[in-house]
């Protein structure tokens, strides 16, 4: 059954949001406009809540009492030393997500590009390009590029392919689709989108259940700072390793180590194209060899040696008659040379972003020439078999490796025994000349050129200021004072980029606990989702709830620009976004999200007034503005606003919910793309979940 907003519901929703959220719509408005405590110092209880909200994703049951018992300063130090905190609950929650443990090569094999599976079926059945295009369209493989055995693109929207599409019968199509399904079952294959679905689920569950709350906050921060877009070609296959081996181990470590790890990460190398950045003088297969000849029309020296079946396939594929085919074969034999592949050269994408977004900042004092020089220094930083071609699905099915891919690796100077999808420095592709970056000569040679650039960037004063400002925005306010930024930058420089020391400087600064910064930041959608789950004590498998997160505008790893998701109120505050937050809050409280369950018994009372007061005490710690409370009291007498959804029966377990979430993926890369979210019918005490849902949607809860 489908529910849609009526006009009256839309008007009611708008009026309620306007009444409740009017203070938020003025960007830069702080807690002084909502509360009358601006002239006072924070109480000890408020400081505890502030720490739990800023160093973590809000309080779970018992957290406030625990911090009271050990003291705020000790709690902060414990969070800064996250590795010493036992985290068994969170680890148990994610232990069955297999992608978290797999290497990139294993992911290529287990979750093959869907086009590769189609290609395996096509090769087995001797189908031509037109047949593959038809089969591809029938199976609705969207966003995946197909390649033939020679590595050439096969695209369903290619004009030549469309002109030569073979007319497969419906029976043949069904047969091939059954073969595809059989291959997935036989080899226990998964779909590529499951990689990011599992990774996203792990991010959500760790944020909800981890005792290492600050570490999870910093994982989120650095994941956006060093953004990689999952939907760019092969990038998604590299993201589990990126989270596991790059971001997490360094989230509270040293910035130089983190920057170096990201520079060598296949996820970053692929996303920003540095894996194919080579010196124009490099002696590699891609630069000094022409494209391999297309031998489809040149398989034999004598046309009569070509078997009849192959002749018919070629005629169909190229739209030729017998005479035209013979003429084409003869022409190929007389002119065997093929057009040369465009030479690769230096790619400046990563060089630009490492300075503008990762270190110095847009006003960091670098020039276009610095970008060129940095790009030269990082030539040769590449990926072994970046798309997993060496062990394509067809090869895996036959128990072999793709010999052509292996040969190309050898010609390019890459080690044949290295795993697919791993970092490798290719000396042959490196620009060996002297470089000058920010006035410093760099002539270390080989991979050390890039490492020297990292050293120069990390130690530049602009980097200290840029990182200090971003961290101050994250933990203090959207508009931190220059004095605070200066103090934090000094801590960064003096400690040579030690992240713990830098954060400690923020948490011990007088501005961190300033009353004007209390509940002054608007939560991002990710922070809203996690804090809501923690506050009401819900349990989640991190599956279908990803769709709700996407509807609010923050699908994980789906921000196309290298900036990552923003972290200020002006980027998240608008009527549509706030309505989606309210929809999520109501869906969570009423148990409508598959894979996420909540028991609201603690909020029950003898009447609406008691339910409201209990809910305010638990969810908002008793802190609510008169305006918000008055609006809530009015809304309690009105029908609960129904979100625009598609309702499905609860006939799947939590595991199935995760498998049925293709809508989670933000294929367009835009934050505000509309999605249909599949929810369950509401369950629980209607009066209670109505109150709790509305309170989770209040301005007070949207702030931290």
XYZ file of C-alpha atoms in Angstrom:
704
model
C 0.000 0.000 0.000
C 1.340 3.441 -0.903
C 0.806 6.543 1.235
C 1.193 10.011 -0.254
C 1.017 13.453 1.253
C -2.309 15.130 0.762
C -2.266 18.892 0.306
C -3.497 19.406 3.839
C -0.742 17.205 5.237
C 1.866 19.157 3.299
C 0.526 22.432 4.677
C 0.390 21.035 8.206
C 3.941 19.750 7.941
C 5.197 23.091 6.665
C 3.445 25.049 9.414
C 4.750 22.755 12.114
C 8.306 22.914 10.789
C 8.126 26.692 10.500
C 6.920 27.016 14.070
C 9.457 24.610 15.500
C 12.488 25.443 13.395
C 12.231 29.198 12.852
C 15.373 29.873 14.950
C 17.385 27.414 12.867
C 16.592 29.055 9.534
C 18.829 31.988 10.447
C 22.247 30.522 9.738
C 24.662 31.316 12.529
C 21.939 31.441 15.167
C 23.276 29.857 18.338
C 21.886 28.519 21.553
C 21.320 32.027 22.912
C 18.212 32.354 20.727
C 16.737 29.116 22.005
C 17.706 29.188 25.657
C 18.201 31.772 28.361
C 21.512 30.453 29.648
C 23.776 32.434 27.305
C 25.081 34.690 30.073
C 25.862 31.757 32.345
C 28.675 29.265 32.472
C 27.766 25.716 31.588
C 26.798 23.509 34.491
C 28.725 20.304 35.074
C 25.847 18.280 33.617
C 25.797 20.472 30.517
C 29.541 20.046 30.094
C 29.106 16.274 30.223
C 26.372 16.408 27.584
C 28.532 18.721 25.476
C 31.443 16.271 25.608
C 29.237 13.281 24.779
C 27.677 15.145 21.847
C 30.892 16.556 20.402
C 33.396 13.770 21.112
C 30.793 11.178 20.201
C 27.360 10.643 18.715
C 25.378 11.465 21.824
C 24.696 9.582 25.022
C 23.480 6.039 25.399
C 21.903 4.843 28.610
C 24.438 5.063 31.435
C 26.960 7.268 29.608
C 26.214 10.429 31.597
C 26.560 8.593 34.900
C 29.838 7.037 33.786
C 31.387 10.386 32.867
C 30.205 11.831 36.181
C 31.905 8.994 38.013
C 35.332 9.325 36.361
C 35.304 13.036 35.553
C 35.243 14.909 32.251
C 39.007 15.253 31.874
C 39.637 11.554 32.410
C 36.895 10.648 29.953
C 38.432 12.903 27.308
C 41.847 11.295 27.827
C 40.320 7.838 27.552
C 38.695 8.776 24.263
C 41.955 10.232 22.937
C 43.613 6.879 23.654
C 40.993 4.806 21.888
C 43.188 1.758 21.288
C 43.151 1.050 25.027
C 39.342 0.864 25.119
C 37.746 -2.564 24.746
C 35.262 -2.545 21.884
C 33.931 -6.096 21.835
C 30.284 -5.151 21.313
C 30.941 -3.149 18.168
C 33.292 -5.789 16.769
C 30.700 -8.498 17.383
C 28.117 -6.475 15.459
C 30.250 -6.263 12.311
C 31.968 -9.650 12.405
C 29.688 -11.219 9.769
C 30.293 -8.504 7.174
C 32.764 -10.352 4.987
C 33.929 -7.418 2.853
C 35.623 -5.901 5.891
C 38.162 -8.731 5.969
C 38.765 -9.180 2.241
C 41.659 -7.939 0.146
C 40.994 -5.923 -2.987
C 41.828 -8.939 -5.147
C 39.378 -11.077 -3.190
C 36.690 -8.430 -3.617
C 37.240 -8.360 -7.387
C 36.644 -12.125 -7.463
C 33.775 -12.358 -4.968
C 31.842 -9.286 -6.142
C 32.617 -9.084 -9.867
C 31.485 -6.295 -12.096
C 28.107 -7.479 -13.370
C 29.247 -6.796 -16.909
C 32.060 -9.312 -16.413
C 29.534 -12.035 -15.601
C 27.539 -11.153 -18.707
C 30.734 -11.311 -20.721
C 31.512 -14.787 -19.389
C 28.092 -16.013 -20.530
C 28.547 -14.280 -23.866
C 31.916 -15.911 -24.473
C 30.594 -19.324 -23.525
C 27.725 -18.962 -26.002
C 29.827 -17.300 -28.708
C 27.707 -14.123 -28.644
C 28.795 -10.967 -30.433
C 28.802 -7.382 -29.221
C 25.225 -6.702 -30.237
C 23.986 -9.744 -28.338
C 25.905 -8.628 -25.247
C 24.380 -5.166 -25.476
C 20.896 -6.676 -25.623
C 21.612 -8.963 -22.727
C 23.081 -6.091 -20.773
C 19.974 -3.974 -21.299
C 17.721 -6.866 -20.382
C 19.555 -7.347 -17.105
C 19.540 -3.616 -16.452
C 23.199 -3.351 -15.627
C 23.331 0.371 -14.995
C 26.461 2.427 -14.579
C 28.801 -0.473 -15.382
C 31.038 -0.338 -18.412
C 31.556 -3.557 -20.305
C 34.758 -4.446 -22.060
C 35.496 -7.045 -24.677
C 38.455 -9.388 -24.602
C 40.727 -6.686 -26.024
C 39.723 -4.200 -23.345
C 37.622 -2.045 -25.686
C 34.450 -0.460 -24.347
C 31.102 -2.091 -25.037
C 28.341 0.345 -24.160
C 24.631 -0.172 -24.648
C 24.292 3.421 -25.775
C 27.087 3.139 -28.330
C 25.645 4.108 -31.712
C 27.573 1.478 -33.614
C 26.500 -1.223 -31.195
C 22.878 -0.134 -31.430
C 23.063 -0.241 -35.200
C 24.293 -3.815 -35.124
C 22.281 -5.276 -32.257
C 21.460 -8.877 -32.941
C 17.878 -9.901 -32.455
C 18.082 -12.424 -29.643
C 14.926 -14.402 -29.190
C 13.075 -14.214 -25.900
C 13.901 -17.879 -25.319
C 17.615 -17.190 -25.786
C 17.501 -14.240 -23.437
C 15.798 -16.296 -20.766
C 18.353 -19.049 -21.247
C 21.272 -16.656 -20.816
C 19.662 -15.020 -17.796
C 19.317 -18.444 -16.204
C 22.988 -19.081 -16.920
C 23.883 -15.791 -15.247
C 21.838 -16.714 -12.171
C 23.467 -20.148 -12.123
C 26.943 -18.606 -12.178
C 26.113 -16.366 -9.221
C 24.832 -19.380 -7.303
C 27.654 -21.749 -8.288
C 30.464 -19.391 -7.325
C 28.562 -17.714 -4.473
C 29.034 -14.330 -6.058
C 27.706 -11.035 -4.801
C 26.718 -7.817 -6.533
C 29.215 -4.915 -6.428
C 26.778 -2.675 -4.576
C 26.921 -5.113 -1.670
C 30.484 -3.957 -1.036
C 29.389 -0.462 -0.114
C 26.201 -1.673 1.558
C 28.228 -3.814 3.957
C 30.819 -1.092 4.483
C 28.092 1.471 5.165
C 26.433 -0.922 7.612
C 29.730 -1.304 9.463
C 30.145 2.463 9.681
C 26.648 2.844 11.112
C 26.928 -0.012 13.613
C 30.371 1.028 14.825
C 29.184 4.595 15.342
C 26.164 3.326 17.294
C 27.808 0.655 19.443
C 31.478 1.573 19.740
C 32.889 2.649 23.085
C 35.586 4.433 21.068
C 33.241 7.260 20.215
C 35.863 9.891 19.432
C 37.626 7.491 17.103
C 34.368 6.976 15.174
C 33.809 10.724 14.977
C 37.311 11.136 13.566
C 36.777 8.276 11.102
C 33.775 10.202 9.804
C 35.758 13.453 9.742
C 38.784 12.059 7.872
C 36.600 10.026 5.489
C 35.085 13.303 4.325
C 38.373 15.209 4.430
C 39.982 12.543 2.223
C 36.821 11.839 0.248
C 36.598 9.028 -2.321
C 33.460 8.569 -4.430
C 32.224 4.971 -4.507
C 30.429 5.217 -7.840
C 33.474 6.157 -9.883
C 34.339 2.989 -11.827
C 36.408 0.594 -9.677
C 36.649 2.858 -6.615
C 34.048 0.945 -4.585
C 36.184 -2.235 -4.634
C 38.930 -0.324 -2.809
C 36.815 1.275 -0.086
C 36.786 -1.528 2.536
C 40.584 -1.476 2.564
C 40.514 2.329 2.638
C 38.405 2.304 5.797
C 40.200 -0.646 7.414
C 43.854 0.033 6.617
C 44.059 3.764 5.938
C 41.483 5.826 7.826
C 40.853 3.819 10.999
C 44.445 3.059 12.059
C 45.428 6.705 11.594
C 42.302 8.548 12.741
C 43.949 9.551 16.027
C 47.548 9.091 14.944
C 49.889 11.405 13.061
C 48.681 13.521 10.169
C 51.755 12.784 8.060
C 51.182 9.045 8.402
C 47.528 9.504 7.477
C 48.354 11.663 4.458
C 50.963 9.166 3.268
C 48.530 6.274 3.674
C 45.861 8.061 1.648
C 48.381 8.961 -1.066
C 49.247 5.271 -1.448
C 45.671 4.039 -1.151
C 44.195 2.455 -4.301
C 40.903 4.179 -3.461
C 42.484 7.629 -3.633
C 44.804 6.759 -6.516
C 41.846 5.596 -8.596
C 39.351 8.261 -7.539
C 41.720 11.131 -8.381
C 43.309 9.351 -11.372
C 46.886 9.365 -10.120
C 47.221 5.645 -10.853
C 47.492 6.519 -14.548
C 49.759 9.549 -14.152
C 53.086 8.842 -15.846
C 55.987 10.850 -17.149
C 55.678 11.609 -20.882
C 59.150 10.100 -21.220
C 58.199 6.898 -19.406
C 59.105 3.632 -21.136
C 55.960 1.648 -20.408
C 53.562 -0.376 -22.492
C 50.950 2.342 -22.442
C 53.365 4.995 -23.671
C 55.602 3.360 -26.253
C 53.301 0.817 -27.800
C 50.351 1.161 -30.098
C 46.999 -0.351 -29.283
C 46.863 -4.067 -29.804
C 45.494 -4.761 -33.305
C 41.909 -5.813 -33.550
C 42.298 -9.326 -34.879
C 38.605 -10.044 -35.314
C 38.848 -9.433 -39.077
C 42.428 -10.617 -39.432
C 42.464 -14.076 -37.905
C 43.785 -15.831 -40.968
C 45.816 -15.250 -44.103
C 43.188 -16.939 -46.258
C 39.503 -16.020 -46.090
C 38.458 -19.557 -46.930
C 40.128 -20.785 -43.734
C 37.584 -18.905 -41.605
C 34.787 -21.201 -40.520
C 31.266 -20.436 -41.648
C 29.957 -19.721 -38.152
C 32.603 -17.093 -37.540
C 31.917 -15.474 -40.919
C 28.227 -15.216 -40.083
C 29.014 -13.654 -36.700
C 31.283 -11.034 -38.266
C 28.770 -10.228 -40.978
C 26.060 -9.748 -38.384
C 28.275 -7.727 -36.051
C 29.545 -5.309 -38.694
C 26.498 -5.320 -41.000
C 28.411 -6.708 -43.994
C 27.591 -9.039 -46.852
C 30.037 -11.733 -48.044
C 31.785 -9.501 -50.581
C 32.152 -6.634 -48.092
C 33.520 -8.980 -45.441
C 36.132 -10.386 -47.843
C 37.146 -6.847 -48.824
C 37.493 -5.814 -45.167
C 39.640 -8.843 -44.355
C 41.880 -8.147 -47.336
C 42.232 -4.502 -46.302
C 43.246 -5.513 -42.779
C 45.851 -7.907 -44.114
C 47.355 -5.192 -46.305
C 47.224 -2.518 -43.554
C 47.797 -4.335 -40.262
C 48.763 -1.221 -38.306
C 46.118 0.174 -36.005
C 45.802 3.756 -34.747
C 48.055 4.304 -31.776
C 46.547 4.734 -28.350
C 46.706 8.269 -27.057
C 49.778 8.531 -24.905
C 49.249 8.862 -21.222
C 50.853 11.760 -19.445
C 50.944 13.547 -16.137
C 47.563 13.855 -14.410
C 47.246 16.851 -12.082
C 44.023 15.904 -10.262
C 45.626 14.451 -7.151
C 48.332 17.121 -7.038
C 45.668 19.822 -6.986
C 43.519 18.190 -4.324
C 46.347 17.199 -1.987
C 47.202 20.890 -1.707
C 43.777 22.519 -1.931
C 41.718 20.035 0.108
C 44.079 17.797 2.066
C 46.791 20.152 3.348
C 47.315 23.838 2.477
C 43.776 24.938 1.710
C 42.596 27.004 -1.233
C 44.412 30.080 0.096
C 47.508 28.163 1.121
C 49.943 30.034 -1.089
C 50.582 27.497 -3.850
C 50.620 28.241 -7.572
C 49.648 26.411 -10.740
C 53.312 25.625 -11.250
C 53.405 24.000 -7.801
C 50.519 21.772 -8.903
C 52.483 20.694 -11.967
C 55.609 20.002 -9.930
C 53.722 17.992 -7.309
C 52.080 15.985 -10.092
C 55.526 15.194 -11.498
C 56.674 14.022 -8.063
C 53.777 11.551 -7.797
C 54.171 9.982 -11.245
C 54.577 6.231 -10.951
C 52.407 5.936 -7.835
C 49.977 3.430 -9.275
C 47.828 0.339 -8.747
C 48.574 -3.214 -9.809
C 45.802 -4.388 -12.156
C 43.517 -1.495 -11.098
C 40.275 -3.017 -12.412
C 40.972 -6.636 -11.579
C 41.267 -7.693 -15.220
C 43.988 -10.240 -14.528
C 41.467 -12.438 -12.815
C 38.302 -11.536 -14.669
C 35.268 -13.583 -13.843
C 35.628 -15.592 -17.032
C 39.169 -16.504 -16.005
C 38.150 -17.375 -12.458
C 35.410 -19.630 -13.812
C 38.024 -21.461 -15.869
C 40.526 -21.608 -13.012
C 43.053 -19.520 -14.946
C 44.407 -16.003 -15.129
C 44.029 -13.604 -18.020
C 47.350 -14.000 -19.819
C 46.918 -10.798 -21.759
C 46.461 -8.770 -18.573
C 49.531 -10.416 -17.075
C 51.523 -9.638 -20.208
C 50.452 -6.003 -20.116
C 51.532 -5.764 -16.490
C 54.950 -7.095 -17.381
C 55.306 -4.638 -20.257
C 54.280 -1.776 -17.970
C 56.953 -2.677 -15.443
C 54.579 -4.051 -12.817
C 55.349 -7.191 -10.788
C 53.447 -10.229 -12.020
C 53.311 -11.761 -8.542
C 51.678 -8.726 -6.886
C 48.020 -8.915 -5.914
C 45.489 -7.091 -8.034
C 44.347 -3.802 -6.561
C 47.477 -3.083 -4.519
C 49.720 -0.018 -4.455
C 52.967 -0.140 -6.417
C 55.599 2.445 -7.243
C 56.542 2.038 -10.895
C 60.026 3.475 -11.358
C 59.671 3.290 -15.140
C 56.670 5.636 -15.081
C 58.292 8.222 -12.801
C 59.458 11.669 -13.867
C 63.122 11.621 -12.909
C 63.821 15.336 -13.249
C 64.320 17.816 -10.424
C 61.166 19.438 -9.034
C 60.535 22.659 -7.127
C 57.561 22.751 -4.749
C 56.728 25.845 -2.697
C 60.248 27.085 -3.302
C 61.952 23.876 -2.164
C 64.085 21.775 -4.486
C 63.084 18.124 -4.626
C 65.510 15.688 -6.152
C 65.338 12.702 -3.813
C 64.701 10.341 -6.690
C 62.055 7.703 -7.260
C 59.278 7.273 -4.748
C 61.125 9.536 -2.315
C 60.143 12.521 -4.466
C 56.496 12.061 -3.510
C 57.348 11.361 0.118
C 59.377 14.572 0.222
C 56.408 16.505 -1.143
C 54.267 15.081 1.662
C 56.875 16.194 4.191
C 56.957 19.706 2.726
C 53.164 20.006 2.747
C 52.661 18.637 6.259
C 55.192 21.049 7.742
C 53.910 24.132 5.927
C 52.222 26.720 8.218
C 49.189 26.873 5.919
C 48.501 23.181 6.561
C 48.494 23.678 10.323
C 46.027 26.541 9.999
C 43.822 24.736 7.479
C 43.534 21.552 9.562
C 43.086 23.566 12.762
C 40.200 25.507 11.253
C 38.432 22.381 9.967
C 38.745 20.694 13.356
C 37.544 23.822 15.149
C 34.497 23.946 12.870
C 33.872 20.268 13.580
C 34.152 20.425 17.366
C 33.476 24.040 18.412
C 31.351 26.147 16.044
C 30.694 26.915 12.398
C 32.564 30.200 12.818
C 35.471 29.617 15.216
C 37.495 32.617 16.331
C 40.851 33.308 14.724
C 42.402 33.153 18.189
C 41.169 29.592 18.692
C 42.332 28.551 15.227
C 45.746 30.023 15.971
C 46.096 28.129 19.254
C 45.070 24.843 17.660
C 47.387 25.418 14.683
C 50.291 25.968 17.075
C 49.537 22.655 18.800
C 49.500 20.947 15.399
C 52.835 22.467 14.382
C 54.571 21.972 17.720
C 53.567 18.297 17.795
C 54.513 17.758 14.132
C 50.968 16.885 13.187
C 50.027 14.684 16.136
C 46.251 14.425 15.941
C 45.695 13.606 19.629
C 47.700 16.642 20.718
C 45.791 18.844 18.299
C 42.424 17.588 19.540
C 43.486 17.945 23.161
C 44.222 21.602 22.459
C 40.621 22.013 21.282
C 38.982 20.126 24.148
C 40.952 22.021 26.809
C 40.458 25.441 25.226
C 38.190 27.936 26.975
C 36.089 28.314 23.829
C 35.182 24.630 23.718
C 32.985 24.912 26.823
C 31.824 28.478 26.127
C 28.066 28.816 26.652
C 27.554 30.263 23.167
C 28.899 27.036 21.657
C 26.591 24.734 23.619
C 24.039 23.089 21.292
C 25.257 25.518 18.629
C 26.051 23.146 15.758
C 23.496 21.540 13.457
C 23.954 17.784 13.197
C 24.715 16.268 9.836
C 22.268 13.563 8.680
C 24.757 10.879 9.757
C 24.963 12.438 13.218
C 21.163 12.665 13.410
C 20.722 8.988 12.554
C 23.377 7.702 14.941
C 22.465 9.970 17.853
C 18.765 9.113 17.515
C 19.465 5.383 17.604
C 21.727 5.793 20.636
C 19.335 8.099 22.480
C 16.273 5.840 22.284
C 18.288 2.641 22.773
C 17.416 1.132 19.402
C 19.188 -1.845 17.847
C 20.193 -1.815 14.191
C 21.944 -3.976 11.627
C 22.866 -0.866 9.653
C 21.073 -2.144 6.554
C 17.856 -0.519 5.388
C 18.510 2.508 7.557
C 21.065 3.509 4.934
C 18.136 4.422 2.692
C 16.825 6.849 5.308
C 20.274 8.391 5.587
C 20.363 8.789 1.814
C 16.955 10.489 1.784
C 18.263 13.008 4.294
C 21.079 13.822 1.891
C 24.156 11.967 3.145
C 24.545 8.519 1.557
C 27.964 7.325 2.659
C 30.793 7.350 0.092
C 28.420 8.918 -2.439
C 29.573 12.540 -2.520
C 30.986 13.010 -5.983
C 33.171 16.064 -5.356
C 36.526 15.551 -3.592
C 35.528 18.010 -0.856
C 33.437 15.433 0.998
C 30.206 16.305 2.804
C 30.087 19.762 4.428
C 29.819 20.345 8.161
C 28.048 23.666 8.640
C 24.417 24.631 9.199
C 23.975 26.490 5.918
C 24.597 23.259 4.018
C 21.956 21.239 5.845
C 19.186 23.628 6.902
C 16.221 23.949 4.551
C 12.562 22.972 4.751
C 12.908 19.835 2.634
C 15.885 18.538 4.591
C 14.213 19.180 7.943
C 11.068 17.386 6.792
C 13.149 14.329 5.863
C 14.702 14.430 9.340
C 11.253 14.480 10.895
C 10.159 11.608 8.646
C 13.168 9.605 9.805
C 12.458 10.372 13.454
C 8.853 9.180 13.179
C 9.880 6.089 11.192
C 12.485 5.167 13.814
C 10.167 5.675 16.779
C 7.344 3.687 15.145
C 9.568 0.714 14.205
C 9.098 1.206 10.477
C 12.726 0.750 9.416
C 13.595 -2.888 8.577
C 16.601 -4.098 10.527
C 16.239 -1.406 13.206
C 14.045 -2.025 16.247
C 13.266 0.076 19.308
C 11.409 -0.561 22.560
C 9.944 2.680 23.922
C 8.602 1.261 27.190
C 10.728 3.686 29.228
C 8.772 6.594 27.720
C 5.285 5.327 28.629
C 3.052 7.299 31.010
C -0.506 7.526 32.232
C -1.356 10.362 29.821
C 0.073 12.455 26.991
C 1.504 15.033 29.350
C 3.492 12.454 31.305
C 4.709 10.787 28.097
C 5.823 14.178 26.800
C 7.674 15.107 29.980
C 9.437 11.745 30.184
C 10.454 11.952 26.556
C 11.795 15.486 26.942
C 13.784 14.382 29.984
C 15.365 11.395 28.215
C 15.825 12.695 24.670
C 16.591 16.359 25.396
C 17.816 16.086 28.993
C 14.961 18.379 29.953
C 16.202 21.252 27.796
C 13.479 22.540 25.485
C 12.421 26.029 24.459
C 8.919 27.264 25.329
C 8.225 27.721 21.609
C 9.099 24.121 20.789
C 7.128 22.724 23.714
C 4.060 24.754 22.792
C 4.272 23.500 19.213
C 4.593 19.905 20.424
C 1.533 20.237 22.664
C -0.516 21.466 19.712
C 0.800 18.757 17.431
C -0.123 16.014 19.905
C -3.766 16.806 19.209
C -3.285 16.459 15.447
C -2.911 13.323 13.311
C 0.680 12.201 12.957
C 2.098 13.441 9.679
C 2.644 10.544 7.326
C 5.871 10.470 5.308
C 5.761 9.744 1.575
C 6.819 6.118 1.465
C 6.320 2.740 -0.077
C 5.083 0.299 2.562
C 6.084 -3.362 2.456
C 5.002 -6.283 4.586
C 7.414 -7.482 7.237
C 8.207 -10.737 5.448
C 11.987 -10.494 5.509
C 14.519 -10.904 8.250
C 17.203 -8.348 9.013
C 19.633 -9.970 6.625
C 17.203 -9.779 3.732
C 16.636 -6.118 4.433
C 20.229 -5.360 3.609
C 20.085 -7.337 0.393
C 17.017 -5.425 -0.773
C 18.468 -1.919 -0.713
C 19.627 -1.009 -4.183
C 17.887 2.315 -3.659
C 20.544 3.181 -1.083
C 23.122 3.881 -3.738
C 23.277 7.495 -4.860
C 23.952 6.747 -8.518
C 23.674 10.375 -9.553
C 26.140 11.577 -6.962
C 23.848 14.403 -5.888
C 22.927 14.980 -2.270
C 19.273 15.764 -2.821
C 18.167 13.123 -5.291
C 14.672 11.836 -4.435
C 14.333 8.202 -3.371
C 11.536 5.882 -2.383
C 12.245 4.254 0.969
C 10.611 0.921 1.701
C 9.305 0.855 5.262
C 7.304 -1.492 7.463
C 3.867 -0.795 8.937
C 4.092 1.079 12.272
C 4.176 -0.912 15.503
C 4.214 -0.092 19.192
C 2.275 2.293 21.410
C 0.989 4.937 18.987
C 0.828 7.715 21.594
C 4.388 7.036 22.704
C 6.029 6.730 19.310
C 4.216 9.868 18.177
C 5.678 11.890 21.048
C 9.164 10.413 20.769
C 9.222 10.833 17.001
C 8.218 14.479 17.212
C 10.807 15.197 19.898
C 13.550 13.562 17.833
C 12.543 15.989 15.093
C 12.768 19.119 17.257
C 15.372 21.860 16.757
C 16.887 20.979 20.115
C 17.663 17.427 19.018
C 18.966 18.599 15.640
C 21.634 20.574 17.488
C 24.651 19.370 19.379
